[in-house]
Structures are given as C-alpha cells and as structure tokens.
Short mmCIF file of C-alpha atoms and ligand atoms in Angstrom, two decimals:
data_model
loop_
_atom_site.label_atom_id
_atom_site.label_comp_id
_atom_site.label_asym_id
_atom_site.label_seq_id
_atom_site.Cartn_x
_atom_site.Cartn_y
_atom_site.Cartn_z
CA MET I 1 7.72 18.80 105.03
CA GLY I 2 4.36 17.09 105.76
CA SER I 3 3.49 13.43 105.80
CA SER I 4 1.11 11.31 103.79
CA ALA I 5 0.14 7.63 103.70
CA GLY I 6 2.41 5.27 101.78
CA ILE I 7 3.42 1.66 101.37
CA LEU I 8 6.11 0.56 103.84
CA GLY I 9 6.32 -3.12 103.02
CA THR I 10 4.84 -5.81 100.77
CA GLY I 11 4.73 -9.61 100.69
CA SER I 12 3.09 -12.26 98.55
CA GLU I 13 2.44 -15.97 98.63
CA LEU I 14 1.57 -18.24 95.73
CA PRO I 15 0.50 -21.86 96.23
CA GLU I 16 3.09 -24.33 94.91
CA LYS I 17 0.85 -26.26 92.52
CA VAL I 18 1.00 -25.00 88.92
CA VAL I 19 -1.95 -25.66 86.59
CA THR I 20 -0.86 -25.34 82.97
CA ASN I 21 -2.99 -24.80 79.90
CA ALA I 22 -2.17 -28.40 78.96
CA ASP I 23 -3.71 -29.54 82.28
CA LEU I 24 -6.93 -27.66 81.42
CA GLU I 25 -7.00 -29.16 77.93
CA LYS I 26 -7.69 -32.47 79.70
CA LEU I 27 -10.71 -31.05 81.55
CA VAL I 28 -12.53 -28.83 79.02
CA ASP I 29 -12.70 -28.28 75.27
CA THR I 30 -9.93 -25.69 75.03
CA SER I 31 -6.36 -25.38 73.77
CA ASP I 32 -3.10 -23.81 74.88
CA GLN I 33 -3.23 -21.81 71.64
CA TRP I 34 -6.70 -20.35 72.37
CA ILE I 35 -5.91 -19.48 76.00
CA THR I 36 -2.54 -17.92 75.11
CA ASP I 37 -3.92 -15.91 72.18
CA ARG I 38 -7.14 -14.72 73.87
CA THR I 39 -5.84 -14.10 77.43
CA GLY I 40 -2.01 -14.26 77.55
CA ILE I 41 -2.21 -16.88 80.33
CA LYS I 42 0.08 -19.95 80.24
CA GLU I 43 -0.33 -21.17 83.81
CA ARG I 44 -1.91 -20.31 87.16
CA ARG I 45 -1.56 -21.56 90.75
CA GLN I 46 -3.93 -23.74 92.76
CA ALA I 47 -4.04 -24.07 96.54
CA ARG I 48 -4.04 -27.49 98.21
CA ALA I 49 -7.34 -28.65 99.69
CA ASP I 50 -5.98 -28.14 103.22
CA GLN I 51 -4.83 -24.55 102.62
CA THR I 52 -7.06 -21.61 103.49
CA THR I 53 -7.26 -17.98 102.42
CA SER I 54 -6.23 -16.82 105.91
CA GLU I 55 -3.28 -19.23 106.12
CA LEU I 56 -1.71 -17.95 102.89
CA SER I 57 -2.53 -14.38 103.94
CA ILE I 58 -0.64 -14.81 107.21
CA HIS I 59 2.48 -15.91 105.28
CA ALA I 60 2.24 -12.91 102.92
CA ALA I 61 1.52 -10.53 105.82
CA ARG I 62 4.61 -11.67 107.76
CA LYS I 63 6.79 -10.86 104.73
CA ALA I 64 5.17 -7.41 104.42
CA LEU I 65 5.64 -6.71 108.14
CA ASP I 66 9.31 -7.76 107.90
CA MET I 67 9.91 -5.39 104.97
CA ALA I 68 8.12 -2.58 106.83
CA GLY I 69 10.19 -3.27 109.94
CA ILE I 70 7.22 -3.39 112.31
CA THR I 71 5.59 -6.12 114.38
CA ALA I 72 2.02 -7.37 114.11
CA ARG I 73 1.31 -5.88 117.53
CA GLU I 74 1.92 -2.40 116.12
CA LEU I 75 -0.91 -2.74 113.59
CA ASP I 76 -3.99 -0.58 114.18
CA LEU I 77 -6.14 -2.10 111.45
CA ILE I 78 -6.26 -5.12 109.13
CA ILE I 79 -8.36 -4.96 105.95
CA CYS I 80 -8.68 -8.20 104.01
CA SER I 81 -10.08 -7.89 100.52
CA THR I 82 -11.48 -11.24 99.42
CA ILE I 83 -14.36 -12.83 97.56
CA SER I 84 -13.12 -16.28 98.59
CA PRO I 85 -13.18 -16.12 102.40
CA ASP I 86 -12.34 -19.03 104.72
CA MET I 87 -16.07 -19.20 105.57
CA PRO I 88 -19.09 -16.84 105.45
CA LEU I 89 -18.73 -16.04 109.16
CA PRO I 90 -16.57 -14.67 110.76
CA SER I 91 -14.40 -12.48 108.57
CA THR I 92 -11.16 -13.88 107.13
CA ALA I 93 -9.50 -10.81 108.64
CA ALA I 94 -10.36 -12.14 112.12
CA PHE I 95 -8.47 -15.38 111.41
CA ILE I 96 -5.54 -13.38 110.02
CA GLN I 97 -5.47 -11.17 113.11
CA ARG I 98 -5.45 -14.27 115.36
CA GLY I 99 -2.72 -15.97 113.30
CA LEU I 100 -0.49 -12.91 113.33
CA GLY I 101 -1.04 -12.23 117.03
CA ALA I 102 -2.09 -8.70 116.14
CA SER I 103 -4.25 -8.52 119.23
CA ALA I 104 -4.52 -4.74 119.55
CA CYS I 105 -6.18 -3.94 116.23
CA CYS I 106 -9.51 -3.94 114.45
CA ALA I 107 -9.88 -6.29 111.47
CA PHE I 108 -12.53 -6.59 108.77
CA ASP I 109 -13.13 -7.94 105.26
CA LEU I 110 -13.87 -5.83 102.22
CA ALA I 111 -15.79 -7.16 99.20
CA ALA I 112 -15.03 -5.33 95.98
CA ALA I 113 -13.66 -8.26 93.93
CA CYS I 114 -10.68 -7.41 91.74
CA SER I 115 -10.70 -3.73 92.81
CA GLY I 116 -10.64 -4.72 96.49
CA PHE I 117 -6.95 -4.18 97.16
CA LEU I 118 -7.05 -0.63 95.77
CA PHE I 119 -10.28 0.06 97.69
CA GLY I 120 -8.55 -1.26 100.83
CA VAL I 121 -5.51 0.94 100.31
CA THR I 122 -7.77 3.96 99.80
CA VAL I 123 -9.66 3.18 103.04
CA ALA I 124 -6.34 2.70 104.87
CA GLU I 125 -5.11 6.02 103.52
CA GLN I 126 -8.08 7.84 105.13
CA PHE I 127 -7.42 6.27 108.55
CA ILE I 128 -3.72 7.17 108.42
CA LYS I 129 -4.32 10.71 107.17
CA ASN I 130 -6.91 11.54 109.83
CA GLY I 131 -4.73 10.09 112.59
CA LYS I 132 -7.09 7.21 113.52
CA ALA I 133 -4.42 4.65 112.60
CA ARG I 134 -0.65 4.62 112.20
CA TYR I 135 -0.05 1.20 110.60
CA VAL I 136 -2.64 -0.59 108.45
CA LEU I 137 -2.24 -4.02 106.86
CA VAL I 138 -4.14 -4.38 103.57
CA ILE I 139 -4.41 -7.85 102.06
CA GLY I 140 -5.72 -9.06 98.70
CA ALA I 141 -6.38 -12.78 99.12
CA GLU I 142 -8.08 -15.21 96.77
CA LEU I 143 -8.47 -18.95 96.52
CA LEU I 144 -10.68 -18.67 93.46
CA SER I 145 -10.09 -22.31 92.51
CA ARG I 146 -12.67 -23.16 95.19
CA TYR I 147 -15.31 -21.22 93.20
CA ILE I 148 -14.31 -22.32 89.70
CA ASP I 149 -16.37 -24.74 87.66
CA TYR I 150 -13.78 -26.96 85.98
CA ARG I 151 -16.44 -27.81 83.39
CA ASP I 152 -16.80 -24.16 82.32
CA ARG I 153 -14.10 -23.26 79.81
CA ALA I 154 -15.07 -19.59 79.89
CA THR I 155 -13.88 -19.17 83.49
CA CYS I 156 -11.58 -22.04 84.48
CA VAL I 157 -8.81 -20.91 82.13
CA ILE I 158 -8.67 -17.40 83.57
CA PHE I 159 -8.66 -17.47 87.34
CA GLY I 160 -5.90 -18.53 89.73
CA ASP I 161 -5.04 -18.54 93.44
CA GLY I 162 -2.70 -16.11 95.18
CA VAL I 163 -2.34 -13.72 98.08
CA ALA I 164 -0.43 -10.51 98.74
CA ALA I 165 -0.22 -7.94 101.52
CA ALA I 166 0.98 -4.39 102.05
CA VAL I 167 1.71 -2.45 105.23
CA LEU I 168 0.72 1.21 104.99
CA GLY I 169 1.84 3.96 107.30
CA PRO I 170 2.95 7.58 107.41
CA VAL I 171 5.70 8.56 104.95
CA ALA I 172 7.43 11.88 104.37
CA GLU I 173 6.27 13.89 101.36
CA PRO I 174 6.75 13.79 98.41
CA HIS I 175 6.39 10.00 98.92
CA GLY I 176 3.04 8.31 99.43
CA ILE I 177 -0.37 8.20 97.79
CA LEU I 178 -0.88 11.20 95.52
CA ALA I 179 -4.37 10.46 94.18
CA SER I 180 -6.98 7.72 94.46
CA GLU I 181 -10.47 6.92 93.17
CA MET I 182 -13.06 4.20 93.82
CA HIS I 183 -16.18 3.50 91.72
CA THR I 184 -19.06 1.02 91.56
CA ASP I 185 -21.80 0.53 88.97
CA GLY I 186 -24.34 -2.09 90.07
CA GLN I 187 -25.95 -2.04 86.61
CA PHE I 188 -23.48 -4.73 85.61
CA ALA I 189 -23.81 -6.79 88.82
CA ASP I 190 -24.92 -9.89 86.90
CA HIS I 191 -21.96 -9.87 84.51
CA LEU I 192 -19.75 -11.64 87.05
CA TYR I 193 -21.30 -13.40 90.02
CA ILE I 194 -21.82 -16.52 92.10
CA PRO I 195 -25.57 -17.18 92.09
CA ALA I 196 -25.95 -19.31 95.23
CA GLY I 197 -24.66 -19.47 98.78
CA GLY I 198 -26.13 -16.15 99.92
CA THR I 199 -29.60 -15.03 100.98
CA THR I 200 -30.92 -15.05 97.41
CA ARG I 201 -30.19 -18.73 96.87
CA PRO I 202 -29.12 -20.40 100.13
CA ALA I 203 -27.18 -23.64 99.67
CA SER I 204 -29.45 -26.60 98.87
CA CYS I 205 -29.20 -29.88 96.96
CA GLU I 206 -30.72 -28.02 94.01
CA THR I 207 -28.10 -25.24 94.02
CA VAL I 208 -25.28 -27.77 94.27
CA GLN I 209 -26.70 -29.93 91.47
CA GLY I 210 -27.22 -26.81 89.35
CA ARG I 211 -23.54 -25.83 89.86
CA GLU I 212 -24.74 -22.48 91.20
CA HIS I 213 -21.91 -22.09 93.71
CA TYR I 214 -19.43 -21.39 90.94
CA ILE I 215 -18.41 -18.13 89.26
CA LYS I 216 -20.50 -17.17 86.19
CA MET I 217 -19.12 -14.56 83.82
CA LYS I 218 -20.19 -12.64 80.72
CA GLY I 219 -16.59 -12.20 79.66
CA ASN I 220 -17.19 -10.59 76.32
CA GLU I 221 -19.37 -7.80 77.73
CA LEU I 222 -17.04 -7.21 80.68
CA PHE I 223 -14.09 -6.81 78.34
CA LYS I 224 -15.39 -3.54 76.89
CA VAL I 225 -16.40 -2.10 80.27
CA ALA I 226 -12.99 -3.06 81.70
CA VAL I 227 -10.99 -1.29 79.00
CA ARG I 228 -13.13 1.86 79.23
CA SER I 229 -13.11 2.01 83.06
CA LEU I 230 -9.39 1.31 83.45
CA GLU I 231 -8.53 4.02 80.95
CA GLU I 232 -10.91 6.55 82.54
CA VAL I 233 -9.85 5.99 86.13
CA SER I 234 -6.16 6.06 85.18
CA ARG I 235 -6.61 9.42 83.46
CA ARG I 236 -8.53 10.81 86.43
CA VAL I 237 -5.91 9.97 89.07
CA LEU I 238 -3.14 11.23 86.77
CA GLU I 239 -5.04 14.49 86.28
CA GLN I 240 -5.71 14.88 90.02
CA ALA I 241 -1.98 14.69 90.71
CA LYS I 242 -1.07 16.69 87.58
CA VAL I 243 1.12 13.88 86.30
CA CYS I 244 1.27 12.91 82.62
CA PRO I 245 1.64 9.28 81.46
CA GLU I 246 5.21 9.90 80.24
CA GLN I 247 6.28 10.72 83.82
CA LEU I 248 5.22 7.30 85.14
CA SER I 249 7.92 4.84 86.20
CA LEU I 250 5.51 1.92 86.32
CA PHE I 251 1.91 1.07 85.44
CA ILE I 252 0.36 -1.95 87.19
CA PRO I 253 -3.05 -2.75 85.74
CA HIS I 254 -5.24 -5.51 87.18
CA GLN I 255 -4.18 -8.73 85.46
CA ALA I 256 -7.52 -9.69 83.87
CA ASN I 257 -6.46 -10.36 80.30
CA GLN I 258 -3.27 -9.41 78.43
CA ARG I 259 -5.43 -7.95 75.66
CA ILE I 260 -7.15 -5.63 78.18
CA THR I 261 -3.74 -4.53 79.49
CA ASP I 262 -2.46 -3.89 75.94
CA ALA I 263 -5.57 -1.90 74.95
CA VAL I 264 -5.46 0.29 78.09
CA ARG I 265 -1.71 0.85 77.73
CA GLN I 266 -2.14 1.98 74.12
CA ARG I 267 -5.05 4.30 74.91
CA LEU I 268 -3.09 5.92 77.76
CA GLY I 269 0.08 6.18 75.72
CA VAL I 270 2.28 4.44 78.30
CA SER I 271 5.35 2.77 76.79
CA VAL I 272 5.36 -1.00 76.87
CA GLU I 273 8.43 -1.40 79.13
CA LYS I 274 6.68 0.57 81.89
CA VAL I 275 3.74 -1.83 82.13
CA TYR I 276 4.07 -4.80 84.47
CA SER I 277 2.49 -8.08 83.55
CA ASN I 278 2.67 -11.47 85.27
CA ILE I 279 -0.61 -12.84 83.89
CA SER I 280 1.18 -15.52 81.84
CA ARG I 281 2.33 -17.33 85.03
CA VAL I 282 -0.30 -16.26 87.61
CA GLY I 283 -3.59 -15.72 85.71
CA ASN I 284 -6.28 -13.50 87.18
CA THR I 285 -6.08 -13.64 90.99
CA SER I 286 -8.77 -10.98 91.54
CA SER I 287 -7.94 -8.75 94.51
CA ALA I 288 -4.48 -10.35 94.91
CA SER I 289 -3.50 -9.42 91.37
CA ILE I 290 -2.18 -5.87 91.87
CA PRO I 291 -0.41 -6.46 95.21
CA ILE I 292 1.32 -9.59 93.85
CA CYS I 293 2.62 -7.47 90.94
CA LEU I 294 3.65 -4.67 93.28
CA ASP I 295 5.50 -7.06 95.59
CA GLU I 296 7.31 -8.65 92.63
CA CYS I 297 8.33 -5.22 91.28
CA ILE I 298 9.62 -4.04 94.67
CA ARG I 299 11.54 -7.26 95.35
CA ASN I 300 13.07 -7.52 91.86
CA GLY I 301 14.16 -3.87 91.95
CA GLN I 302 11.86 -2.76 89.13
CA THR I 303 10.28 -0.28 91.57
CA LYS I 304 12.63 1.96 93.50
CA LYS I 305 12.09 4.67 96.12
CA GLY I 306 10.83 7.82 94.46
CA ASP I 307 9.22 6.05 91.48
CA LEU I 308 5.79 7.17 90.29
CA VAL I 309 3.55 4.10 90.21
CA LEU I 310 0.04 3.97 88.76
CA MET I 311 -2.25 1.08 89.70
CA ALA I 312 -5.69 0.54 88.16
CA ALA I 313 -8.20 -2.23 88.82
CA PHE I 314 -11.54 -3.44 87.53
CA GLY I 315 -13.79 -6.22 88.82
CA ALA I 316 -17.19 -7.69 89.67
CA GLY I 317 -19.87 -5.30 90.86
CA VAL I 318 -18.72 -3.77 88.62
CA THR I 319 -16.08 -1.92 90.60
CA TRP I 320 -13.05 0.00 89.45
CA GLY I 321 -10.42 2.17 91.02
CA GLY I 322 -7.05 3.78 90.60
CA ILE I 323 -4.16 4.88 92.78
CA LEU I 324 -1.16 6.99 91.88
CA MET I 325 1.68 6.91 94.39
CA ARG I 326 5.26 7.96 94.72
CA TYR I 327 6.95 4.93 96.25
C1 COA N 401 -13.26 -14.30 78.86
C2 COA N 401 -12.49 -13.87 77.64
C3 COA N 401 -11.05 -14.35 77.73
C4 COA N 401 -13.11 -14.53 76.43
O1 COA N 401 -12.43 -14.09 75.25
P1 COA N 401 -13.26 -13.55 74.01
O2 COA N 401 -12.27 -13.27 72.96
O3 COA N 401 -14.11 -12.41 74.50
O4 COA N 401 -14.09 -14.80 73.62
P2 COA N 401 -15.68 -14.92 73.48
O5 COA N 401 -16.32 -15.00 74.81
O6 COA N 401 -16.17 -13.88 72.52
O7 COA N 401 -15.76 -16.31 72.77
C5 COA N 401 -15.22 -16.56 71.48
C6 COA N 401 -15.35 -18.02 71.18
O8 COA N 401 -14.40 -18.74 71.96
C7 COA N 401 -15.06 -19.76 72.68
N1 COA N 401 -14.37 -19.95 73.94
C8 COA N 401 -14.62 -19.36 75.16
N2 COA N 401 -13.75 -19.80 76.06
C9 COA N 401 -12.94 -20.68 75.43
C10 COA N 401 -11.86 -21.49 75.84
N3 COA N 401 -11.41 -21.48 77.10
N4 COA N 401 -11.25 -22.28 74.93
C11 COA N 401 -11.68 -22.30 73.67
N5 COA N 401 -12.71 -21.57 73.20
C12 COA N 401 -13.32 -20.79 74.09
C13 COA N 401 -16.48 -19.27 72.85
O9 COA N 401 -17.36 -20.34 73.09
C14 COA N 401 -16.71 -18.59 71.53
O10 COA N 401 -17.01 -19.59 70.57
P3 COA N 401 -18.10 -19.29 69.41
O11 COA N 401 -17.52 -18.15 68.63
O12 COA N 401 -18.13 -20.58 68.68
O13 COA N 401 -19.35 -18.93 70.12
C15 COA N 401 -12.53 -12.33 77.49
O14 COA N 401 -13.80 -11.94 77.10
C16 COA N 401 -12.17 -11.60 78.75
O15 COA N 401 -11.05 -11.65 79.22
N6 COA N 401 -13.14 -10.84 79.28
C17 COA N 401 -12.91 -10.01 80.44
C18 COA N 401 -12.84 -10.85 81.65
C19 COA N 401 -12.77 -9.96 82.83
O16 COA N 401 -12.29 -8.87 82.75
N7 COA N 401 -13.27 -10.45 83.95
C20 COA N 401 -13.56 -9.64 85.05
C21 COA N 401 -12.51 -8.83 85.55
S1 COA N 401 -11.79 -9.57 86.89
#
C-alpha cells in the first residue's frame, strides 16, 4: 500500500468578542432581518485591538500539532494564508514560526484570499508527495475586522475574524488527498479589493481620509461568479477521483453566504445534512473559513476516519479551488 498526503491534525481559534446583527444595526442602516435573510449570518467574532493574526495562529497551530501528535520542531514548512497579515513585512508565517519555536523549517505567506487555505493544502501536498517535506503546517488566518469599514453596510455585516490550522503529512492509502484544483481569473480583480496600502496607492493622508484602506466589494456580481465557480470546481475534483456526490460524507463550502452554499448544494445534488455550515455564528472569515469548519467537524465527530470530504472555496482575485480527501 502506498502513501499520500493527508490531514493529521487541526485546530482553530476564534476571538472571544461576539458582534451581533443588533450591534451592527447601531452602526449602519441595516437590520437583523436583512442580514439573516440575505446572508444567513447572525453573529461574527472580532479580535481585541492587542491581538494579532500570528498570535491567534500560534494558538490554533498548537492545537493542530497536539492532535497530529508531533512537535513544532518536526515541521518542515509553514504556509500561512492571510490577507490580513500582522504587518506588510516580514511574513506573518515568520512570526508564527518564531512563536512556535519551529526553528528548523521554512515559512512563508500565501495570498489567495478565501481560497488560500485550499491553495496552501495543495502546495503542501506537492512537497509531501515529492519527499521535500514530511510535516507541513497550513494556516488560514484572518483579522478582517481591521480592514472593514464600519460605515459600509455592504461589507461590515459579512466578514468576521478567525484562525485555523492543519498539520499535513504522509498517510497510508486510501486515506489522504484524492484530487485538488486551484484557479485564478484576474479579470475580476476589482470586484473585491483594498485600494490603498500597496504600491498603487501608498498610505497617505488622502488615502486614509478617502477610507481607501478598507475592503471594497461588488457583492452582487461576485455572487454569480461564486456559485458558478464552486459548482464547477467541485464537479472537477469529484470527476478526477471518480467519486459521485452521493458518495460524499461531508461537503464544506467556503462560508461566504448561506444562499451561495444552498445554490451550490442544490446544483451538485448533495443532500442538505451532508453540508456543513457555521456562517450564522462565524460569518465569512476568508481563508480561515474552511479550516474552522473542518476543525469543528473533526472535533464534534461529524467527520470520522475514512470519510470522503469535499472542500470548495472562492475568493478575491478571483480565486477558486477544490479538494477531495478521504480523512
Ligand atoms: C453582499 C451580498 C450579501 C448582498 O446581497 P444581495 O442580495 O446581492 O444585495 P444587493 O447588493 O443586490 O443589494 C440589495 C439591496 O440591499 C441593500 N443592502 C446592501 N447591504 C445591506 C445591508 N447590510 N443591510 C440592508 N440593506 C443592504 C442594497 O443597498 C440594495 O438596496 P437597493 O435595492 O435599494 O439598491 C451578496 O451579494 C453576497 O453575498 N455576495 C457575494 C459575496 C462574496 O461572495 N464575497 C466574496 C467571497 S469571499
């Protein structure tokens, strides 16, 4: 029997502070009814001002390492997917490596927004399969509240903070990653973006006054692209592995909007009890979304060894990806 790359342990960390729809009603012209009906979100988490992306990541990573039964020193690589890093330079992964005491390994950040965790797992899979690494830590970490304009009702109701990690390593077949895909289409790059703070618009009084350091989103247009891409990529990884939707034990779609999840589920023909959703209490945590779900499913026993799990993500770029694995 051969070996492939699989998930050995997971961990997640949510900030304590809960922001309810009622809290947001006090900040912008919105209502609990609108947010619930249009997104499925009831509450989301918000990090304290003194918490950082790397700090929460270190907590989540320790839980994942514990479940995997390995130490940080055994890691060969750390990949941190984030669009809300501690600072532009150096990478958040470097702070995570230092905090974990994972001195022997390489560490870098990956920027693919909400698809970043799946991109990271796919990159990790290549390193493990070709023998360049044995244990890889992949983290999806976002403190999006730092980039949210709490005057913009189109975005502040959707996004939340959260972090999750997974340790990947060799597993005996038939377990492990069975199929994976990653895609990007820069045509839609201006559908979801932060205009300033980079080389295009370096930080200035003007960019701050213009509120250009916050996330801007064309939600309506993204909705259609998201449903189409999530369906397509899900079908492709299922086909690659010759698995039909009825054989799935669990489908974890990126938690962008409950209506997107429902539409994709219906198009794929996956039964409702096989689709995991935590958007009502976590919101959209970008690259942390899928690993938080996965960690919850593993810890609450909803995912057991041998289960076929499909994960599909969509995000800014636009990027999208899918992974089918046997846990
Ligand atoms: C953002 C999103 C929830 C908006 O829902 P929607 O049903 O598409 O709503 P629309 O943008 O068409 O707006 C409908 C109306 O609600 C209003 N509205 C927008 N946000 C609102 C809010 N928070 N509260 C109340 N009304 C709101 C709009 O102004 C608009 O009013 P109008 O008809 O008077 O112009 C939805 O488009 C979405 O989830 N898009 C995908 C987001 C996504 O996938 N992001 C990237 C992936 S990570």
